[in-house]
Amino acid sequence: MGFFTGKQGRILLLVGIILFLTFPLFVSRFYVYLTTVILIYGLFATSLNLVLGYGGIFQFNHAVFFGMGAYGAALVITRSDLSPWIGFLVGPLVSALMSLIIGLICIRLSKLYFGMLQISLGSLIWAVVYRWYGFTGGDDGIHGIPMPDIISSSTNTYYFTLFIVSLAFFTIYKIIKSPFGSVIQGIRDNPIRSKMIGVDVPRHQLVAIVFSGFFAGIAGVLFVIVENAVFPDMLFWTLSLEAMIMCLLGGMYTFMGPIFGAMVIVLLRTSISTFTVYWGLFLGIILMFIIFFLPDGVLGHFQKVMDRKQS
């Protein structure tokens, strides 16, 4: 995590850890809830950035993996006698399986064509969930999902989410910094040259898609734990657009960029939604601002400035 290297970076990281651990002691339940939501969407956006920013794969319907993770957990909990903890494990696995299936169908295409086909397949899954009242609850979704007592309070939910999200961030970071991560970044920069030197481009991209879907599924499960509910809009392409804007706003070529973008978008959505229902209008304005003035994102621009000063 580039911002946390060196002595000053380690001090900053330590201060951040202390702040996150003590945060619920000094703020109201609403801000604990809001921070929990930011952590979840930060993981959701980072899982997308694993394939978008680092892999160069146009994953336009990433929300379907987020939603499948949530529905996988919710259906196990509400439609079976199994422990909710089993549902929490099943959710990410369902997302990984779905990402594998969609990846196998789409991987032969590239760039925009890959993204458009994925939108089509994701919309098909959304339509099934939206209409299957007997199993998924249809457009009503599933509400009142029971949770284990140990994570039933807002504070305990916050600490549980913080632990899981931190573990997921660390794992994603290690993937990016691994030889596999270097290969997918090489494929992003020049897929033809990568293929010429013997790299199996489709297989590496497919593995990246499965990793991405798995972590999106974890974010979906955490959403269920916080909200005790799921609904079809979690799989809709508009949520994918929000996640993409989070990556672009923060900087999709930086690890912390999507997390920063998620924080900004969630805070803006929460504040703007209090006085207007036209949140999508503001989202479009934000996207235009990024395209014209911050093509590298906020943290990406900051990183470039720092690199220029060092050189």
PDB file of C-alpha atoms in Angstrom:
ATOM      1  CA  MET A   1       0.000   0.000   0.000  1.00  0.00           C
ATOM      2  CA  GLY A   2       2.110   2.785  -1.404  1.00  0.00           C
ATOM      3  CA  PHE A   3       0.994   5.449   1.054  1.00  0.00           C
ATOM      4  CA  PHE A   4       2.054   3.311   4.035  1.00  0.00           C
ATOM      5  CA  THR A   5       5.722   2.744   3.190  1.00  0.00           C
ATOM      6  CA  GLY A   6       8.565   4.361   5.075  1.00  0.00           C
ATOM      7  CA  LYS A   7       8.652   5.599   8.670  1.00  0.00           C
ATOM      8  CA  GLN A   8       5.981   8.278   8.198  1.00  0.00           C
ATOM      9  CA  GLY A   9       3.751   5.821   6.381  1.00  0.00           C
ATOM     10  CA  ARG A  10       3.986   3.272   9.192  1.00  0.00           C
ATOM     11  CA  ILE A  11       3.123   5.951  11.759  1.00  0.00           C
ATOM     12  CA  LEU A  12       0.127   6.976   9.638  1.00  0.00           C
ATOM     13  CA  LEU A  13      -0.981   3.346   9.392  1.00  0.00           C
ATOM     14  CA  LEU A  14      -0.682   2.905  13.181  1.00  0.00           C
ATOM     15  CA  VAL A  15      -2.738   6.054  13.808  1.00  0.00           C
ATOM     16  CA  GLY A  16      -5.375   4.802  11.357  1.00  0.00           C
ATOM     17  CA  ILE A  17      -5.609   1.436  13.120  1.00  0.00           C
ATOM     18  CA  ILE A  18      -6.041   3.121  16.503  1.00  0.00           C
ATOM     19  CA  LEU A  19      -8.731   5.438  15.105  1.00  0.00           C
ATOM     20  CA  PHE A  20     -10.689   2.583  13.548  1.00  0.00           C
ATOM     21  CA  LEU A  21     -10.483   0.479  16.723  1.00  0.00           C
ATOM     22  CA  THR A  22     -11.636   3.295  19.014  1.00  0.00           C
ATOM     23  CA  PHE A  23     -14.096   4.951  16.604  1.00  0.00           C
ATOM     24  CA  PRO A  24     -17.330   3.436  18.062  1.00  0.00           C
ATOM     25  CA  LEU A  25     -16.378   4.730  21.537  1.00  0.00           C
ATOM     26  CA  PHE A  26     -16.713   8.393  20.532  1.00  0.00           C
ATOM     27  CA  VAL A  27     -19.504   8.617  17.941  1.00  0.00           C
ATOM     28  CA  SER A  28     -23.214   7.826  17.701  1.00  0.00           C
ATOM     29  CA  ARG A  29     -24.653   4.601  16.294  1.00  0.00           C
ATOM     30  CA  PHE A  30     -25.464   6.328  12.990  1.00  0.00           C
ATOM     31  CA  TYR A  31     -21.832   7.156  12.274  1.00  0.00           C
ATOM     32  CA  VAL A  32     -20.770   3.652  13.296  1.00  0.00           C
ATOM     33  CA  TYR A  33     -23.304   2.314  10.780  1.00  0.00           C
ATOM     34  CA  LEU A  34     -22.165   4.766   8.092  1.00  0.00           C
ATOM     35  CA  THR A  35     -18.512   3.812   8.551  1.00  0.00           C
ATOM     36  CA  THR A  36     -19.453   0.132   8.324  1.00  0.00           C
ATOM     37  CA  VAL A  37     -21.219   0.798   5.011  1.00  0.00           C
ATOM     38  CA  ILE A  38     -18.152   2.678   3.727  1.00  0.00           C
ATOM     39  CA  LEU A  39     -15.946  -0.303   4.584  1.00  0.00           C
ATOM     40  CA  ILE A  40     -18.280  -2.656   2.704  1.00  0.00           C
ATOM     41  CA  TYR A  41     -18.439  -0.498  -0.413  1.00  0.00           C
ATOM     42  CA  GLY A  42     -14.701   0.083  -0.187  1.00  0.00           C
ATOM     43  CA  LEU A  43     -14.197  -3.680  -0.435  1.00  0.00           C
ATOM     44  CA  PHE A  44     -16.762  -3.896  -3.246  1.00  0.00           C
ATOM     45  CA  ALA A  45     -14.958  -1.195  -5.260  1.00  0.00           C
ATOM     46  CA  THR A  46     -11.516  -2.680  -4.529  1.00  0.00           C
ATOM     47  CA  SER A  47     -12.685  -6.103  -5.745  1.00  0.00           C
ATOM     48  CA  LEU A  48     -13.760  -4.452  -9.010  1.00  0.00           C
ATOM     49  CA  ASN A  49     -10.468  -2.592  -9.285  1.00  0.00           C
ATOM     50  CA  LEU A  50      -8.581  -5.883  -9.114  1.00  0.00           C
ATOM     51  CA  VAL A  51      -9.787  -6.605 -12.656  1.00  0.00           C
ATOM     52  CA  LEU A  52     -10.517  -3.071 -13.888  1.00  0.00           C
ATOM     53  CA  GLY A  53      -7.491  -1.090 -12.771  1.00  0.00           C
ATOM     54  CA  TYR A  54      -4.903  -3.845 -12.456  1.00  0.00           C
ATOM     55  CA  GLY A  55      -6.243  -6.304 -15.029  1.00  0.00           C
ATOM     56  CA  GLY A  56      -7.626  -3.937 -17.677  1.00  0.00           C
ATOM     57  CA  ILE A  57     -10.835  -6.004 -17.879  1.00  0.00           C
ATOM     58  CA  PHE A  58     -14.034  -4.073 -18.547  1.00  0.00           C
ATOM     59  CA  GLN A  59     -16.254  -5.665 -15.895  1.00  0.00           C
ATOM     60  CA  PHE A  60     -19.406  -3.609 -16.398  1.00  0.00           C
ATOM     61  CA  ASN A  61     -21.785  -5.685 -14.258  1.00  0.00           C
ATOM     62  CA  HIS A  62     -19.710  -6.376 -11.182  1.00  0.00           C
ATOM     63  CA  ALA A  63     -22.789  -5.851  -8.998  1.00  0.00           C
ATOM     64  CA  VAL A  64     -24.105  -9.278  -9.982  1.00  0.00           C
ATOM     65  CA  PHE A  65     -21.315 -10.895  -7.930  1.00  0.00           C
ATOM     66  CA  PHE A  66     -22.016  -8.568  -4.993  1.00  0.00           C
ATOM     67  CA  GLY A  67     -25.690  -9.484  -5.154  1.00  0.00           C
ATOM     68  CA  MET A  68     -25.111 -13.215  -5.620  1.00  0.00           C
ATOM     69  CA  GLY A  69     -22.938 -13.287  -2.512  1.00  0.00           C
ATOM     70  CA  ALA A  70     -25.676 -11.535  -0.552  1.00  0.00           C
ATOM     71  CA  TYR A  71     -28.465 -13.755  -1.896  1.00  0.00           C
ATOM     72  CA  GLY A  72     -26.378 -16.898  -1.441  1.00  0.00           C
ATOM     73  CA  ALA A  73     -25.978 -16.150   2.261  1.00  0.00           C
ATOM     74  CA  ALA A  74     -29.559 -14.946   2.707  1.00  0.00           C
ATOM     75  CA  LEU A  75     -31.109 -18.005   1.038  1.00  0.00           C
ATOM     76  CA  VAL A  76     -29.034 -20.453   3.083  1.00  0.00           C
ATOM     77  CA  ILE A  77     -30.048 -18.680   6.295  1.00  0.00           C
ATOM     78  CA  THR A  78     -33.759 -18.298   5.494  1.00  0.00           C
ATOM     79  CA  ARG A  79     -34.470 -21.406   3.385  1.00  0.00           C
ATOM     80  CA  SER A  80     -32.565 -24.009   5.398  1.00  0.00           C
ATOM     81  CA  ASP A  81     -31.872 -24.995   8.995  1.00  0.00           C
ATOM     82  CA  LEU A  82     -28.150 -24.426   8.600  1.00  0.00           C
ATOM     83  CA  SER A  83     -26.199 -22.014  10.781  1.00  0.00           C
ATOM     84  CA  PRO A  84     -25.910 -18.421   9.515  1.00  0.00           C
ATOM     85  CA  TRP A  85     -22.133 -18.898   9.607  1.00  0.00           C
ATOM     86  CA  ILE A  86     -22.522 -21.542   6.901  1.00  0.00           C
ATOM     87  CA  GLY A  87     -24.444 -18.986   4.853  1.00  0.00           C
ATOM     88  CA  PHE A  88     -21.631 -16.484   5.309  1.00  0.00           C
ATOM     89  CA  LEU A  89     -19.229 -19.026   3.798  1.00  0.00           C
ATOM     90  CA  VAL A  90     -21.570 -20.061   0.979  1.00  0.00           C
ATOM     91  CA  GLY A  91     -22.143 -16.489  -0.266  1.00  0.00           C
ATOM     92  CA  PRO A  92     -18.600 -15.769  -1.561  1.00  0.00           C
ATOM     93  CA  LEU A  93     -18.362 -19.280  -3.024  1.00  0.00           C
ATOM     94  CA  VAL A  94     -21.595 -18.716  -4.981  1.00  0.00           C
ATOM     95  CA  SER A  95     -20.149 -15.432  -6.283  1.00  0.00           C
ATOM     96  CA  ALA A  96     -16.883 -17.123  -7.258  1.00  0.00           C
ATOM     97  CA  LEU A  97     -18.785 -19.877  -9.090  1.00  0.00           C
ATOM     98  CA  MET A  98     -20.963 -17.341 -10.904  1.00  0.00           C
ATOM     99  CA  SER A  99     -17.905 -15.283 -11.881  1.00  0.00           C
ATOM    100  CA  LEU A 100     -16.272 -18.455 -13.224  1.00  0.00           C
ATOM    101  CA  ILE A 101     -19.327 -19.298 -15.347  1.00  0.00           C
ATOM    102  CA  ILE A 102     -19.742 -15.757 -16.697  1.00  0.00           C
ATOM    103  CA  GLY A 103     -15.983 -15.473 -17.184  1.00  0.00           C
ATOM    104  CA  LEU A 104     -15.848 -18.666 -19.247  1.00  0.00           C
ATOM    105  CA  ILE A 105     -18.608 -17.309 -21.495  1.00  0.00           C
ATOM    106  CA  CYS A 106     -17.166 -13.802 -21.893  1.00  0.00           C
ATOM    107  CA  ILE A 107     -13.393 -14.351 -21.769  1.00  0.00           C
ATOM    108  CA  ARG A 108     -13.010 -14.903 -25.507  1.00  0.00           C
ATOM    109  CA  LEU A 109     -14.125 -11.335 -26.085  1.00  0.00           C
ATOM    110  CA  SER A 110     -12.102  -8.276 -25.159  1.00  0.00           C
ATOM    111  CA  LYS A 111     -12.504  -4.742 -23.917  1.00  0.00           C
ATOM    112  CA  LEU A 112     -15.943  -3.253 -24.644  1.00  0.00           C
ATOM    113  CA  TYR A 113     -17.413  -6.466 -26.076  1.00  0.00           C
ATOM    114  CA  PHE A 114     -16.548  -8.344 -22.894  1.00  0.00           C
ATOM    115  CA  GLY A 115     -18.288  -5.687 -20.807  1.00  0.00           C
ATOM    116  CA  MET A 116     -21.414  -5.572 -22.970  1.00  0.00           C
ATOM    117  CA  LEU A 117     -21.881  -9.347 -22.906  1.00  0.00           C
ATOM    118  CA  GLN A 118     -21.372  -9.360 -19.155  1.00  0.00           C
ATOM    119  CA  ILE A 119     -24.071  -6.695 -18.770  1.00  0.00           C
ATOM    120  CA  SER A 120     -26.437  -8.892 -20.779  1.00  0.00           C
ATOM    121  CA  LEU A 121     -25.748 -11.995 -18.669  1.00  0.00           C
ATOM    122  CA  GLY A 122     -25.926 -10.006 -15.447  1.00  0.00           C
ATOM    123  CA  SER A 123     -29.260  -8.491 -16.485  1.00  0.00           C
ATOM    124  CA  LEU A 124     -30.579 -11.999 -17.130  1.00  0.00           C
ATOM    125  CA  ILE A 125     -29.596 -13.072 -13.603  1.00  0.00           C
ATOM    126  CA  TRP A 126     -31.156  -9.910 -12.185  1.00  0.00           C
ATOM    127  CA  ALA A 127     -34.425 -10.632 -14.045  1.00  0.00           C
ATOM    128  CA  VAL A 128     -34.566 -14.168 -12.613  1.00  0.00           C
ATOM    129  CA  VAL A 129     -34.016 -12.886  -9.076  1.00  0.00           C
ATOM    130  CA  TYR A 130     -36.529 -10.070  -9.632  1.00  0.00           C
ATOM    131  CA  ARG A 131     -39.310 -12.414 -10.828  1.00  0.00           C
ATOM    132  CA  TRP A 132     -38.761 -15.585  -8.783  1.00  0.00           C
ATOM    133  CA  TYR A 133     -41.108 -14.715  -5.909  1.00  0.00           C
ATOM    134  CA  GLY A 134     -41.290 -18.250  -4.521  1.00  0.00           C
ATOM    135  CA  PHE A 135     -37.545 -18.510  -3.911  1.00  0.00           C
ATOM    136  CA  THR A 136     -35.833 -15.098  -3.923  1.00  0.00           C
ATOM    137  CA  GLY A 137     -38.805 -13.023  -2.802  1.00  0.00           C
ATOM    138  CA  GLY A 138     -39.000 -11.279  -6.165  1.00  0.00           C
ATOM    139  CA  ASP A 139     -38.925  -7.492  -6.152  1.00  0.00           C
ATOM    140  CA  ASP A 140     -39.674  -7.497  -2.406  1.00  0.00           C
ATOM    141  CA  GLY A 141     -36.362  -9.181  -1.628  1.00  0.00           C
ATOM    142  CA  ILE A 142     -35.785 -10.932   1.683  1.00  0.00           C
ATOM    143  CA  HIS A 143     -36.093  -9.006   4.937  1.00  0.00           C
ATOM    144  CA  GLY A 144     -35.609  -9.732   8.618  1.00  0.00           C
ATOM    145  CA  ILE A 145     -32.719 -12.152   8.072  1.00  0.00           C
ATOM    146  CA  PRO A 146     -31.682 -13.488  11.497  1.00  0.00           C
ATOM    147  CA  MET A 147     -28.085 -12.971  12.595  1.00  0.00           C
ATOM    148  CA  PRO A 148     -25.995 -14.622  15.335  1.00  0.00           C
ATOM    149  CA  ASP A 149     -26.253 -12.790  18.661  1.00  0.00           C
ATOM    150  CA  ILE A 150     -22.526 -12.060  18.700  1.00  0.00           C
ATOM    151  CA  ILE A 151     -22.835  -9.722  15.685  1.00  0.00           C
ATOM    152  CA  SER A 152     -26.367  -8.458  16.264  1.00  0.00           C
ATOM    153  CA  SER A 153     -25.396  -5.065  17.744  1.00  0.00           C
ATOM    154  CA  SER A 154     -24.142  -2.197  15.577  1.00  0.00           C
ATOM    155  CA  THR A 155     -20.812  -2.025  17.425  1.00  0.00           C
ATOM    156  CA  ASN A 156     -20.112  -5.743  17.102  1.00  0.00           C
ATOM    157  CA  THR A 157     -21.145  -5.633  13.447  1.00  0.00           C
ATOM    158  CA  TYR A 158     -18.689  -2.789  12.908  1.00  0.00           C
ATOM    159  CA  TYR A 159     -15.774  -4.680  14.465  1.00  0.00           C
ATOM    160  CA  PHE A 160     -16.639  -7.872  12.591  1.00  0.00           C
ATOM    161  CA  THR A 161     -16.838  -5.962   9.300  1.00  0.00           C
ATOM    162  CA  LEU A 162     -13.588  -4.135  10.049  1.00  0.00           C
ATOM    163  CA  PHE A 163     -11.800  -7.430  10.690  1.00  0.00           C
ATOM    164  CA  ILE A 164     -13.106  -9.181   7.558  1.00  0.00           C
ATOM    165  CA  VAL A 165     -12.568  -6.147   5.303  1.00  0.00           C
ATOM    166  CA  SER A 166      -9.019  -5.621   6.624  1.00  0.00           C
ATOM    167  CA  LEU A 167      -8.227  -9.289   5.979  1.00  0.00           C
ATOM    168  CA  ALA A 168      -9.694  -9.030   2.470  1.00  0.00           C
ATOM    169  CA  PHE A 169      -7.730  -5.828   1.701  1.00  0.00           C
ATOM    170  CA  PHE A 170      -4.516  -7.464   2.866  1.00  0.00           C
ATOM    171  CA  THR A 171      -5.187 -10.532   0.689  1.00  0.00           C
ATOM    172  CA  ILE A 172      -6.009  -8.439  -2.395  1.00  0.00           C
ATOM    173  CA  TYR A 173      -2.855  -6.390  -1.841  1.00  0.00           C
ATOM    174  CA  LYS A 174      -0.767  -9.566  -1.639  1.00  0.00           C
ATOM    175  CA  ILE A 175      -2.381 -10.832  -4.863  1.00  0.00           C
ATOM    176  CA  ILE A 176      -1.539  -7.588  -6.650  1.00  0.00           C
ATOM    177  CA  LYS A 177       2.067  -7.681  -5.428  1.00  0.00           C
ATOM    178  CA  SER A 178       2.506 -11.390  -6.249  1.00  0.00           C
ATOM    179  CA  PRO A 179       3.953 -12.716  -9.537  1.00  0.00           C
ATOM    180  CA  PHE A 180       0.372 -13.366 -10.640  1.00  0.00           C
ATOM    181  CA  GLY A 181      -0.451  -9.701 -10.016  1.00  0.00           C
ATOM    182  CA  SER A 182       2.535  -8.618 -12.088  1.00  0.00           C
ATOM    183  CA  VAL A 183       1.394 -10.881 -14.932  1.00  0.00           C
ATOM    184  CA  ILE A 184      -2.159  -9.483 -15.062  1.00  0.00           C
ATOM    185  CA  GLN A 185      -0.760  -5.941 -15.014  1.00  0.00           C
ATOM    186  CA  GLY A 186       1.511  -6.910 -17.910  1.00  0.00           C
ATOM    187  CA  ILE A 187      -1.528  -8.277 -19.748  1.00  0.00           C
ATOM    188  CA  ARG A 188      -3.339  -5.012 -19.076  1.00  0.00           C
ATOM    189  CA  ASP A 189      -0.477  -2.978 -20.557  1.00  0.00           C
ATOM    190  CA  ASN A 190       0.195  -5.189 -23.575  1.00  0.00           C
ATOM    191  CA  PRO A 191      -1.847  -8.403 -24.020  1.00  0.00           C
ATOM    192  CA  ILE A 192      -0.302  -9.188 -27.412  1.00  0.00           C
ATOM    193  CA  ARG A 193       3.276  -9.059 -26.117  1.00  0.00           C
ATOM    194  CA  SER A 194       2.258 -11.087 -23.045  1.00  0.00           C
ATOM    195  CA  LYS A 195       0.838 -13.769 -25.311  1.00  0.00           C
ATOM    196  CA  MET A 196       3.969 -13.747 -27.466  1.00  0.00           C
ATOM    197  CA  ILE A 197       6.217 -14.507 -24.480  1.00  0.00           C
ATOM    198  CA  GLY A 198       4.119 -17.512 -23.516  1.00  0.00           C
ATOM    199  CA  VAL A 199       1.596 -16.122 -21.028  1.00  0.00           C
ATOM    200  CA  ASP A 200      -1.819 -17.832 -21.104  1.00  0.00           C
ATOM    201  CA  VAL A 201      -3.776 -14.570 -21.244  1.00  0.00           C
ATOM    202  CA  PRO A 202      -7.366 -15.934 -21.014  1.00  0.00           C
ATOM    203  CA  ARG A 203      -6.539 -18.220 -18.091  1.00  0.00           C
ATOM    204  CA  HIS A 204      -4.877 -15.462 -16.059  1.00  0.00           C
ATOM    205  CA  GLN A 205      -7.774 -13.105 -16.779  1.00  0.00           C
ATOM    206  CA  LEU A 206     -10.279 -15.776 -15.780  1.00  0.00           C
ATOM    207  CA  VAL A 207      -8.510 -16.379 -12.461  1.00  0.00           C
ATOM    208  CA  ALA A 208      -8.510 -12.619 -11.817  1.00  0.00           C
ATOM    209  CA  ILE A 209     -12.255 -12.492 -12.529  1.00  0.00           C
ATOM    210  CA  VAL A 210     -12.910 -15.340 -10.073  1.00  0.00           C
ATOM    211  CA  PHE A 211     -10.805 -13.625  -7.379  1.00  0.00           C
ATOM    212  CA  SER A 212     -12.699 -10.409  -8.025  1.00  0.00           C
ATOM    213  CA  GLY A 213     -16.077 -12.128  -7.822  1.00  0.00           C
ATOM    214  CA  PHE A 214     -15.121 -13.898  -4.602  1.00  0.00           C
ATOM    215  CA  PHE A 215     -14.212 -10.658  -2.811  1.00  0.00           C
ATOM    216  CA  ALA A 216     -17.338  -8.948  -4.161  1.00  0.00           C
ATOM    217  CA  GLY A 217     -19.282 -11.847  -2.652  1.00  0.00           C
ATOM    218  CA  ILE A 218     -17.646 -11.194   0.737  1.00  0.00           C
ATOM    219  CA  ALA A 219     -18.805  -7.571   0.494  1.00  0.00           C
ATOM    220  CA  GLY A 220     -22.314  -8.804  -0.338  1.00  0.00           C
ATOM    221  CA  VAL A 221     -22.384 -11.072   2.717  1.00  0.00           C
ATOM    222  CA  LEU A 222     -21.253  -8.194   4.935  1.00  0.00           C
ATOM    223  CA  PHE A 223     -24.088  -6.098   3.495  1.00  0.00           C
ATOM    224  CA  VAL A 224     -26.559  -8.777   4.622  1.00  0.00           C
ATOM    225  CA  ILE A 225     -25.049  -8.767   8.105  1.00  0.00           C
ATOM    226  CA  VAL A 226     -25.422  -4.975   8.372  1.00  0.00           C
ATOM    227  CA  GLU A 227     -28.843  -4.553   6.747  1.00  0.00           C
ATOM    228  CA  ASN A 228     -30.448  -7.956   7.553  1.00  0.00           C
ATOM    229  CA  ALA A 229     -31.993  -7.799   4.088  1.00  0.00           C
ATOM    230  CA  VAL A 230     -31.326  -8.309   0.379  1.00  0.00           C
ATOM    231  CA  PHE A 231     -33.121  -6.949  -2.690  1.00  0.00           C
ATOM    232  CA  PRO A 232     -32.787  -7.322  -6.487  1.00  0.00           C
ATOM    233  CA  ASP A 233     -31.300  -3.864  -7.054  1.00  0.00           C
ATOM    234  CA  MET A 234     -28.095  -5.211  -5.517  1.00  0.00           C
ATOM    235  CA  LEU A 235     -27.537  -7.068  -8.805  1.00  0.00           C
ATOM    236  CA  PHE A 236     -28.524  -4.213 -11.135  1.00  0.00           C
ATOM    237  CA  TRP A 237     -26.014  -2.552 -13.450  1.00  0.00           C
ATOM    238  CA  THR A 238     -26.497   0.901 -11.870  1.00  0.00           C
ATOM    239  CA  LEU A 239     -24.711  -0.320  -8.723  1.00  0.00           C
ATOM    240  CA  SER A 240     -21.874  -1.504 -10.965  1.00  0.00           C
ATOM    241  CA  LEU A 241     -21.675   2.025 -12.347  1.00  0.00           C
ATOM    242  CA  GLU A 242     -21.371   3.405  -8.814  1.00  0.00           C
ATOM    243  CA  ALA A 243     -18.518   0.996  -8.081  1.00  0.00           C
ATOM    244  CA  MET A 244     -16.770   2.010 -11.316  1.00  0.00           C
ATOM    245  CA  ILE A 245     -17.099   5.693 -10.404  1.00  0.00           C
ATOM    246  CA  MET A 246     -15.608   4.915  -6.983  1.00  0.00           C
ATOM    247  CA  CYS A 247     -12.571   3.434  -8.726  1.00  0.00           C
ATOM    248  CA  LEU A 248     -12.272   6.330 -11.169  1.00  0.00           C
ATOM    249  CA  LEU A 249     -12.760   8.994  -8.500  1.00  0.00           C
ATOM    250  CA  GLY A 250     -10.075   7.647  -6.195  1.00  0.00           C
ATOM    251  CA  GLY A 251      -7.739   6.449  -8.942  1.00  0.00           C
ATOM    252  CA  MET A 252      -8.008   2.979 -10.409  1.00  0.00           C
ATOM    253  CA  TYR A 253      -4.222   2.582 -10.707  1.00  0.00           C
ATOM    254  CA  THR A 254      -3.768   3.012  -6.946  1.00  0.00           C
ATOM    255  CA  PHE A 255      -4.663   0.500  -4.256  1.00  0.00           C
ATOM    256  CA  MET A 256      -6.263   3.037  -1.898  1.00  0.00           C
ATOM    257  CA  GLY A 257      -8.115   4.847  -4.691  1.00  0.00           C
ATOM    258  CA  PRO A 258     -11.326   2.746  -4.698  1.00  0.00           C
ATOM    259  CA  ILE A 259     -11.505   2.925  -0.889  1.00  0.00           C
ATOM    260  CA  PHE A 260     -11.253   6.715  -1.013  1.00  0.00           C
ATOM    261  CA  GLY A 261     -13.815   6.830  -3.836  1.00  0.00           C
ATOM    262  CA  ALA A 262     -16.221   4.636  -1.870  1.00  0.00           C
ATOM    263  CA  MET A 263     -15.952   6.936   1.144  1.00  0.00           C
ATOM    264  CA  VAL A 264     -16.715  10.029  -0.955  1.00  0.00           C
ATOM    265  CA  ILE A 265     -19.619   8.449  -2.858  1.00  0.00           C
ATOM    266  CA  VAL A 266     -21.277   6.953   0.242  1.00  0.00           C
ATOM    267  CA  LEU A 267     -20.994  10.235   2.152  1.00  0.00           C
ATOM    268  CA  LEU A 268     -22.334  12.246  -0.789  1.00  0.00           C
ATOM    269  CA  ARG A 269     -25.195   9.796  -1.393  1.00  0.00           C
ATOM    270  CA  THR A 270     -26.162   9.895   2.279  1.00  0.00           C
ATOM    271  CA  SER A 271     -26.142  13.692   2.453  1.00  0.00           C
ATOM    272  CA  ILE A 272     -27.703  14.410  -0.952  1.00  0.00           C
ATOM    273  CA  SER A 273     -30.454  11.818  -0.533  1.00  0.00           C
ATOM    274  CA  THR A 274     -31.781  13.735   2.460  1.00  0.00           C
ATOM    275  CA  PHE A 275     -33.094  16.553   0.249  1.00  0.00           C
ATOM    276  CA  THR A 276     -33.566  15.044  -3.231  1.00  0.00           C
ATOM    277  CA  VAL A 277     -34.310  11.696  -4.869  1.00  0.00           C
ATOM    278  CA  TYR A 278     -32.250  12.590  -7.955  1.00  0.00           C
ATOM    279  CA  TRP A 279     -29.012  11.077  -6.703  1.00  0.00           C
ATOM    280  CA  GLY A 280     -28.273   9.742 -10.193  1.00  0.00           C
ATOM    281  CA  LEU A 281     -28.024  13.294 -11.528  1.00  0.00           C
ATOM    282  CA  PHE A 282     -25.264  14.141  -9.075  1.00  0.00           C
ATOM    283  CA  LEU A 283     -23.540  10.850  -9.844  1.00  0.00           C
ATOM    284  CA  GLY A 284     -23.460  11.823 -13.530  1.00  0.00           C
ATOM    285  CA  ILE A 285     -22.002  15.237 -12.672  1.00  0.00           C
ATOM    286  CA  ILE A 286     -19.286  13.574 -10.591  1.00  0.00           C
ATOM    287  CA  LEU A 287     -18.447  11.262 -13.510  1.00  0.00           C
ATOM    288  CA  MET A 288     -18.155  14.211 -15.914  1.00  0.00           C
ATOM    289  CA  PHE A 289     -15.913  16.064 -13.452  1.00  0.00           C
ATOM    290  CA  ILE A 290     -13.597  13.051 -13.168  1.00  0.00           C
ATOM    291  CA  ILE A 291     -13.362  12.578 -16.944  1.00  0.00           C
ATOM    292  CA  PHE A 292     -12.534  16.223 -17.668  1.00  0.00           C
ATOM    293  CA  PHE A 293     -10.468  17.293 -14.654  1.00  0.00           C
ATOM    294  CA  LEU A 294      -9.178  14.185 -12.822  1.00  0.00           C
ATOM    295  CA  PRO A 295      -8.658  11.376 -15.337  1.00  0.00           C
ATOM    296  CA  ASP A 296      -6.188   9.707 -12.950  1.00  0.00           C
ATOM    297  CA  GLY A 297      -8.470  10.104  -9.931  1.00  0.00           C
ATOM    298  CA  VAL A 298      -7.778  12.068  -6.750  1.00  0.00           C
ATOM    299  CA  LEU A 299      -5.148   9.745  -5.294  1.00  0.00           C
ATOM    300  CA  GLY A 300      -3.780   8.980  -8.766  1.00  0.00           C
ATOM    301  CA  HIS A 301      -3.236  12.701  -9.353  1.00  0.00           C
ATOM    302  CA  PHE A 302      -1.660  13.051  -5.914  1.00  0.00           C
ATOM    303  CA  GLN A 303       0.647  10.111  -6.637  1.00  0.00           C
ATOM    304  CA  LYS A 304       1.772  11.699  -9.934  1.00  0.00           C
ATOM    305  CA  VAL A 305       2.535  14.981  -8.192  1.00  0.00           C
ATOM    306  CA  MET A 306       4.593  13.153  -5.559  1.00  0.00           C
ATOM    307  CA  ASP A 307       6.488  11.210  -8.227  1.00  0.00           C
ATOM    308  CA  ARG A 308       7.356  14.455 -10.054  1.00  0.00           C
ATOM    309  CA  LYS A 309       8.703  16.014  -6.836  1.00  0.00           C
ATOM    310  CA  GLN A 310      10.844  12.975  -6.110  1.00  0.00           C
ATOM    311  CA  SER A 311      12.259  12.966  -9.649  1.00  0.00           C
TER     312      SER A 311
END
